[in-house]
Tab-separated table of C-alpha atoms in Angstrom:
chain	number	residue	atom	x	y	z
A	2	MET	CA	30.842	19.216	-3.647
A	3	GLU	CA	28.061	17.543	-5.701
A	4	ALA	CA	25.016	19.197	-6.542
A	5	MET	CA	21.382	18.316	-9.001
A	6	GLU	CA	21.150	21.433	-11.081
A	7	LEU	CA	18.314	22.643	-13.117
A	8	GLY	CA	19.469	24.339	-16.321
A	9	ALA	CA	16.228	24.835	-18.030
A	10	VAL	CA	12.627	25.165	-17.645
A	11	GLY	CA	11.522	22.295	-17.814
A	12	ALA	CA	14.742	19.714	-17.831
A	13	PRO	CA	15.508	16.858	-15.739
A	14	LEU	CA	17.817	17.976	-12.795
A	15	GLN	CA	21.789	17.300	-13.916
A	16	PRO	CA	24.680	16.072	-11.854
A	17	VAL	CA	27.269	18.955	-11.138
A	18	THR	CA	30.510	19.191	-9.363
A	19	ARG	CA	31.231	22.445	-8.081
A	20	ALA	CA	34.394	23.863	-5.589
A	21	VAL	CA	32.502	23.956	-1.764
A	22	PRO	CA	31.198	27.837	-1.719
A	23	ARG	CA	32.703	30.161	0.846
A	24	PRO	CA	30.430	31.956	3.373
A	25	GLY	CA	29.780	35.330	3.450
A	26	THR	CA	30.394	37.801	6.142
A	27	ARG	CA	26.774	36.675	7.638
A	28	GLU	CA	26.856	33.665	6.194
A	29	LEU	CA	27.182	29.753	7.057
A	30	LEU	CA	28.394	27.102	5.358
A	31	ILE	CA	26.349	24.010	6.070
A	32	ARG	CA	27.000	20.235	4.942
A	33	VAL	CA	23.636	19.265	4.145
A	34	THR	CA	22.521	16.352	5.634
A	35	ALA	CA	19.228	16.079	4.622
A	36	CYS	CA	16.798	18.079	2.107
A	37	GLY	CA	12.961	18.131	1.858
A	38	ILE	CA	11.652	17.492	-1.716
A	39	CYS	CA	8.262	20.538	-2.132
A	40	ARG	CA	5.803	21.484	-4.570
A	41	THR	CA	7.101	24.160	-5.308
A	42	ASP	CA	10.600	22.781	-6.376
A	43	LEU	CA	8.278	20.830	-8.819
A	44	HIS	CA	6.410	24.737	-9.534
A	45	ILE	CA	10.108	25.898	-10.392
A	46	VAL	CA	11.162	22.791	-12.942
A	47	ASP	CA	8.119	23.849	-14.470
A	48	GLY	CA	8.601	27.629	-14.585
A	49	GLU	CA	5.016	27.914	-13.209
A	50	VAL	CA	7.694	29.713	-10.481
A	51	ARG	CA	10.133	31.680	-12.171
A	52	ALA	CA	13.714	31.269	-10.678
A	53	HIS	CA	17.229	32.812	-11.540
A	54	LEU	CA	18.743	29.503	-13.645
A	55	PRO	CA	20.966	27.677	-13.734
A	56	ILE	CA	19.887	27.136	-10.196
A	57	ILE	CA	20.194	23.906	-7.246
A	58	PRO	CA	17.039	23.772	-6.063
A	59	GLY	CA	15.971	22.796	-2.136
A	60	HIS	CA	14.674	24.992	0.697
A	61	GLU	CA	13.835	21.986	3.175
A	62	ILE	CA	17.896	22.138	4.305
A	63	VAL	CA	18.899	20.576	7.516
A	64	GLY	CA	22.524	20.348	8.002
A	65	VAL	CA	25.215	21.278	9.718
A	66	VAL	CA	27.890	24.035	10.486
A	67	GLU	CA	30.955	23.776	9.015
A	68	GLN	CA	31.895	27.638	8.892
A	69	VAL	CA	30.959	31.071	9.626
A	70	GLY	CA	31.188	34.707	8.466
A	71	ALA	CA	32.833	37.538	10.147
A	72	ASP	CA	29.689	38.670	11.511
A	73	VAL	CA	27.641	35.977	12.514
A	74	HIS	CA	27.262	35.172	16.143
A	75	THR	CA	23.941	32.871	16.462
A	76	PHE	CA	25.754	29.495	15.592
A	77	ARG	CA	29.157	27.608	15.730
A	78	PRO	CA	30.813	25.431	13.569
A	79	GLY	CA	29.203	21.838	14.751
A	80	ASP	CA	25.806	23.363	15.427
A	81	ARG	CA	22.822	21.626	13.553
A	82	VAL	CA	20.456	23.961	11.311
A	83	GLY	CA	17.145	24.545	9.568
A	84	VAL	CA	17.141	26.731	6.151
A	85	PRO	CA	13.338	28.076	4.849
A	86	TRP	CA	12.344	29.177	1.651
A	87	LEU	CA	12.898	32.888	2.522
A	88	GLY	CA	16.846	32.977	2.286
A	89	HIS	CA	16.750	37.154	3.013
A	90	SER	CA	14.495	40.323	2.840
A	91	CYS	CA	15.853	43.524	2.858
A	92	GLY	CA	14.536	44.692	6.082
A	93	ILE	CA	13.846	48.506	5.168
A	94	CYS	CA	10.801	48.070	2.917
A	95	ASP	CA	7.490	49.242	4.143
A	96	TYR	CA	6.226	45.886	4.580
A	97	CYS	CA	9.973	44.499	6.597
A	98	ARG	CA	9.612	47.651	8.651
A	99	ALA	CA	5.357	46.416	9.846
A	100	GLY	CA	6.897	42.686	10.171
A	101	GLN	CA	5.729	41.379	7.123
A	102	GLU	CA	8.766	40.342	5.955
A	103	ASN	CA	6.991	37.710	4.001
A	104	LEU	CA	6.251	40.380	1.392
A	105	CYS	CA	8.927	42.352	1.191
A	106	ASP	CA	9.826	43.792	-2.091
A	107	THR	CA	13.190	42.517	-2.721
A	108	PRO	CA	13.430	39.014	-0.917
A	109	GLY	CA	16.001	36.539	-1.644
A	110	PHE	CA	14.463	32.512	-1.919
A	111	THR	CA	16.188	29.536	-1.170
A	112	GLY	CA	16.355	27.397	-4.473
A	113	CYS	CA	14.803	29.724	-6.405
A	114	THR	CA	17.251	33.119	-6.327
A	115	CYS	CA	19.499	31.407	-5.076
A	116	ASP	CA	21.104	27.480	-4.847
A	117	GLY	CA	19.655	25.245	-2.427
A	118	GLY	CA	20.023	22.009	-1.004
A	119	TYR	CA	19.877	19.751	-3.558
A	120	ALA	CA	23.249	19.488	-2.845
A	121	THR	CA	26.359	18.224	-0.325
A	122	HIS	CA	26.667	21.844	0.489
A	123	ALA	CA	24.943	25.077	0.990
A	124	VAL	CA	25.750	28.253	2.592
A	125	ALA	CA	22.597	30.827	3.415
A	126	ASP	CA	22.245	33.669	5.742
A	127	ALA	CA	22.604	32.980	8.910
A	128	GLU	CA	19.349	35.123	10.402
A	129	TYR	CA	17.275	33.390	8.104
A	130	CYS	CA	18.301	29.698	9.555
A	131	PHE	CA	16.679	27.569	12.483
A	132	ALA	CA	18.516	25.784	15.314
A	133	ILE	CA	16.682	21.953	14.716
A	134	PRO	CA	15.174	20.726	18.019
A	135	ASP	CA	17.131	17.362	19.190
A	136	CYS	CA	13.973	15.800	19.146
A	137	PHE	CA	13.246	15.484	14.868
A	138	SER	CA	15.649	13.471	13.020
A	139	ASP	CA	17.554	15.129	9.864
A	140	ALA	CA	15.356	13.263	7.447
A	141	GLU	CA	12.128	14.330	9.642
A	142	ALA	CA	13.079	17.978	10.189
A	143	ALA	CA	13.268	18.615	6.590
A	144	PRO	CA	9.818	19.141	5.645
A	145	LEU	CA	9.368	20.612	8.325
A	146	LEU	CA	10.922	23.502	6.995
A	147	CYS	CA	8.736	24.543	4.199
A	148	ALA	CA	5.083	22.023	4.359
A	149	GLY	CA	5.352	22.999	8.350
A	150	LEU	CA	5.999	26.259	8.475
A	151	ILE	CA	3.472	27.124	5.138
A	152	GLY	CA	0.828	24.925	6.724
A	153	TRP	CA	1.198	26.198	10.234
A	154	ARG	CA	0.961	30.248	9.149
A	155	ALA	CA	-1.943	29.085	7.029
A	156	LEU	CA	-3.721	26.989	10.153
A	157	ARG	CA	-3.027	30.689	12.227
A	158	ALA	CA	-5.047	32.491	9.113
A	159	ALA	CA	-7.289	30.195	9.343
A	160	GLY	CA	-8.385	31.227	12.229
A	161	GLU	CA	-9.728	28.976	16.268
A	162	GLY	CA	-12.347	27.943	14.020
A	163	LYS	CA	-13.254	24.201	15.721
A	164	ARG	CA	-13.751	22.061	12.155
A	165	ILE	CA	-10.904	22.231	9.585
A	166	GLY	CA	-10.851	20.504	6.165
A	167	LEU	CA	-7.980	20.200	4.291
A	168	TYR	CA	-7.334	20.195	0.792
A	169	GLY	CA	-4.437	18.216	-0.728
A	170	PHE	CA	-2.959	15.702	1.839
A	171	GLY	CA	0.277	15.681	1.318
A	172	ALA	CA	3.475	16.925	3.227
A	173	ALA	CA	2.436	20.085	4.426
A	174	ALA	CA	-1.309	18.615	5.527
A	175	HIS	CA	-0.392	15.399	7.165
A	176	ILE	CA	1.769	18.027	9.454
A	177	ILE	CA	-0.480	20.483	10.024
A	178	ALA	CA	-3.593	17.834	10.750
A	179	GLN	CA	-1.598	16.382	13.548
A	180	ILE	CA	-0.941	19.761	15.387
A	181	ALA	CA	-4.608	20.910	14.229
A	182	VAL	CA	-5.618	17.390	16.320
A	183	TRP	CA	-3.492	18.093	18.828
A	184	GLN	CA	-5.109	21.683	19.506
A	185	GLY	CA	-8.319	19.610	20.076
A	186	ARG	CA	-9.823	20.464	16.688
A	187	ASP	CA	-11.755	18.271	14.270
A	188	VAL	CA	-9.897	17.806	10.942
A	189	PHE	CA	-11.711	16.855	7.308
A	190	ALA	CA	-9.483	15.403	4.825
A	191	PHE	CA	-9.899	16.074	1.307
A	192	THR	CA	-8.175	13.802	-1.161
A	193	LYS	CA	-8.261	13.058	-5.315
A	194	PRO	CA	-10.940	11.203	-5.637
A	195	GLU	CA	-10.886	7.075	-5.332
A	196	ASP	CA	-7.359	7.894	-3.399
A	197	ARG	CA	-8.660	4.895	-0.599
A	198	HIS	CA	-5.084	5.275	0.618
A	199	GLY	CA	-4.844	8.473	1.538
A	200	GLN	CA	-7.995	8.819	3.270
A	201	ASP	CA	-6.845	5.973	4.740
A	202	PHE	CA	-3.162	7.732	6.110
A	203	ALA	CA	-5.522	11.079	6.894
A	204	ARG	CA	-7.513	8.938	9.319
A	205	SER	CA	-4.512	7.387	10.525
A	206	LEU	CA	-3.576	10.871	11.905
A	207	GLY	CA	-6.505	11.398	13.446
A	208	CYS	CA	-8.776	13.020	10.893
A	209	ILE	CA	-12.065	12.493	11.814
A	210	TRP	CA	-13.610	12.344	8.121
A	211	ALA	CA	-11.549	11.860	4.585
A	212	GLY	CA	-13.248	11.839	1.260
A	213	ALA	CA	-12.458	13.040	-1.927
A	214	SER	CA	-11.634	16.658	-3.003
A	215	ASP	CA	-15.426	17.114	-4.660
A	216	ASP	CA	-17.334	15.444	-2.204
A	217	PRO	CA	-19.074	17.708	0.513
A	218	PRO	CA	-17.910	17.169	4.365
A	219	PRO	CA	-20.916	15.523	6.728
A	220	VAL	CA	-20.628	19.161	8.707
A	221	ARG	CA	-20.448	22.501	7.451
A	222	LEU	CA	-16.487	23.690	8.128
A	223	ASP	CA	-15.357	26.713	9.896
A	224	ALA	CA	-12.314	27.315	7.718
A	225	ALA	CA	-10.783	25.389	4.846
A	226	ILE	CA	-7.042	25.301	3.778
A	227	LEU	CA	-6.006	24.308	0.567
A	228	PHE	CA	-2.963	22.838	-0.468
A	229	ALA	CA	-3.710	21.258	-3.337
A	230	PRO	CA	-2.484	23.935	-6.188
A	231	VAL	CA	-5.926	23.267	-8.008
A	232	GLY	CA	-8.033	26.829	-8.353
A	233	ALA	CA	-11.085	24.997	-8.804
A	234	LEU	CA	-11.242	23.613	-5.658
A	235	VAL	CA	-12.004	27.137	-4.474
A	236	PRO	CA	-15.812	27.195	-5.342
A	237	GLN	CA	-15.648	24.093	-3.856
A	238	ALA	CA	-14.377	24.587	-0.036
A	239	LEU	CA	-16.370	27.940	-0.201
A	240	GLN	CA	-19.687	26.245	-0.350
A	241	ALA	CA	-18.021	23.610	2.635
A	242	ILE	CA	-17.796	26.311	4.991
A	243	ARG	CA	-20.144	28.349	7.284
A	244	LYS	CA	-21.413	32.004	6.820
A	245	GLY	CA	-17.926	33.925	7.962
A	246	GLY	CA	-15.306	31.214	7.866
A	247	SER	CA	-12.251	31.516	5.224
A	248	VAL	CA	-10.787	29.315	2.576
A	249	ILE	CA	-7.023	29.873	2.517
A	250	CYS	CA	-5.483	29.088	-0.127
A	251	ALA	CA	-1.303	27.787	1.181
A	252	GLY	CA	0.509	27.015	-2.447
A	253	ILE	CA	2.838	29.583	-3.875
A	254	HIS	CA	1.286	28.813	-7.283
A	255	MET	CA	-2.509	27.750	-8.504
A	256	SER	CA	-3.817	27.830	-11.362
A	257	ASP	CA	-6.981	29.081	-12.247
A	258	ILE	CA	-10.095	29.762	-10.405
A	259	PRO	CA	-13.419	29.209	-11.978
A	260	GLN	CA	-16.218	31.977	-12.130
A	261	PHE	CA	-18.278	31.096	-9.226
A	262	SER	CA	-21.851	32.112	-8.214
A	263	TYR	CA	-21.585	35.539	-5.596
A	264	GLN	CA	-23.937	33.312	-3.586
A	265	ASP	CA	-20.927	31.341	-2.154
A	266	LEU	CA	-19.217	33.807	-1.127
A	267	TRP	CA	-21.468	35.645	0.718
A	268	GLY	CA	-22.455	35.787	4.358
A	269	GLU	CA	-18.701	37.347	4.862
A	270	ARG	CA	-17.032	34.069	3.654
A	271	SER	CA	-13.385	34.883	2.759
A	272	ILE	CA	-10.860	33.723	0.253
A	273	ARG	CA	-7.126	34.762	1.723
A	274	SER	CA	-3.289	33.566	-0.109
A	275	ILE	CA	-0.695	32.646	2.117
A	276	ALA	CA	2.918	34.316	0.955
A	277	ASN	CA	6.035	32.871	2.182
A	278	LEU	CA	6.959	32.925	5.770
A	279	THR	CA	8.751	34.931	8.951
A	280	ARG	CA	10.834	34.251	10.976
A	281	GLU	CA	8.673	34.564	13.808
A	282	ASP	CA	6.495	31.689	11.866
A	283	GLY	CA	9.595	29.653	12.264
A	284	GLU	CA	10.003	30.055	15.884
A	285	SER	CA	6.870	29.382	17.052
A	286	PHE	CA	6.164	26.321	14.841
A	287	PHE	CA	9.039	24.610	16.012
A	288	ALA	CA	8.001	24.966	19.310
A	289	ILE	CA	4.345	23.991	18.727
A	290	ALA	CA	6.053	20.738	16.738
A	291	GLN	CA	7.253	20.232	20.032
A	292	GLN	CA	4.613	20.003	21.902
A	293	ALA	CA	2.489	18.187	19.486
A	294	GLN	CA	5.286	15.554	18.732
A	295	VAL	CA	4.626	15.852	15.107
A	296	LYS	CA	6.158	12.873	13.359
A	297	THR	CA	6.836	13.009	9.739
A	298	ARG	CA	6.788	10.336	7.344
A	299	THR	CA	8.830	10.330	4.792
A	300	THR	CA	10.362	8.716	2.151
A	301	SER	CA	14.297	9.119	1.831
A	302	PHE	CA	15.801	9.405	-2.018
A	303	PRO	CA	20.135	9.298	-2.780
A	304	LEU	CA	20.823	13.161	-3.758
A	305	ARG	CA	21.423	11.598	-7.580
A	306	GLN	CA	17.918	9.869	-7.704
A	307	ALA	CA	16.106	13.775	-7.371
A	308	ASN	CA	14.718	12.995	-10.420
A	309	ALA	CA	12.754	10.151	-9.412
A	310	ALA	CA	11.919	11.671	-5.962
A	311	LEU	CA	10.183	14.632	-8.423
A	312	ALA	CA	8.645	12.378	-10.345
A	313	ALA	CA	7.050	10.455	-7.339
A	314	LEU	CA	5.613	13.605	-5.944
A	315	ARG	CA	4.393	15.196	-9.549
A	316	ALA	CA	2.752	11.094	-9.336
A	317	GLY	CA	1.252	11.592	-5.771
A	318	THR	CA	2.304	7.638	-4.872
A	319	LEU	CA	3.899	9.380	-1.141
A	320	ASP	CA	2.850	9.773	2.021
A	321	GLY	CA	4.409	12.189	3.613
A	322	ALA	CA	7.054	13.990	2.132
A	323	ALA	CA	10.014	13.010	-0.425
A	324	VAL	CA	13.767	13.473	0.929
A	325	LEU	CA	16.800	14.364	-1.048
A	326	ILE	CA	19.873	12.683	1.960
A	327	PRO	CA	23.414	14.128	-0.282
A	328	LEU	CA	25.635	11.288	1.306
A	329	PRO	CA	25.183	7.711	2.556
């Protein structure tokens, strides 16, 4: 198998060749057909999220099952599956027993604690894989495995409010905006200052307003979801929401939140983080994504151009999501 491997924090990924791995008794061997590039991958490269190095990154994996372990009964060779960020949970800690496997005390994370999908092949725990609906191509489906799933969990945490603000209009926001619009909500998109192209992109997906992250929205919001990993946006979002509203921080990493006035939080406003995902998030999300007829915007890169794809994500030059295609 071929792969792109991160050997040290801050270093470029390097091409490597390895023997194709054998699946364990509860695992699948997957021939990777697409793998999304996620901002968490940048956090891993930069050392802001600690990974087991060396590591093959990538946790938005779509592929075809080639082999199944002896104890796998949910998938067969030839099935198309998706592999998300949460690669394993213990099943026995207090959180797992309470249905909060996203908070497991000893989790495994794809492309972080175990090798991921920047490769031609990957192995994954069958219990944490999802069947991919036929309506999505491989490239379209890849960003759904994290950007979509985390966006869906964040949207549900935001509650049933009518007016939703999305700060940072990248892969996750462009997916969840479509679902929120389909649900009949008013979506307000916040981009980097002077990012007119990103604002036009947001409006093309049904957002009723788009502006700079430091612009006040024309009305008070019921909730704001922060996809941009910028702590300074938290006080700004608090000032944009109504009393009783919520600010949802959806990233796995964020810069420090600066000091702000208690008055900005008062009025039963709240700040909440989103951590990882559950398998139920995946099951409910793929059902709703089909109903909403979500269309992901992607830019494809060959596997060997993983560093260029990461650079494009860092520079903010992409509409939607970047996707690696391992084989021609």
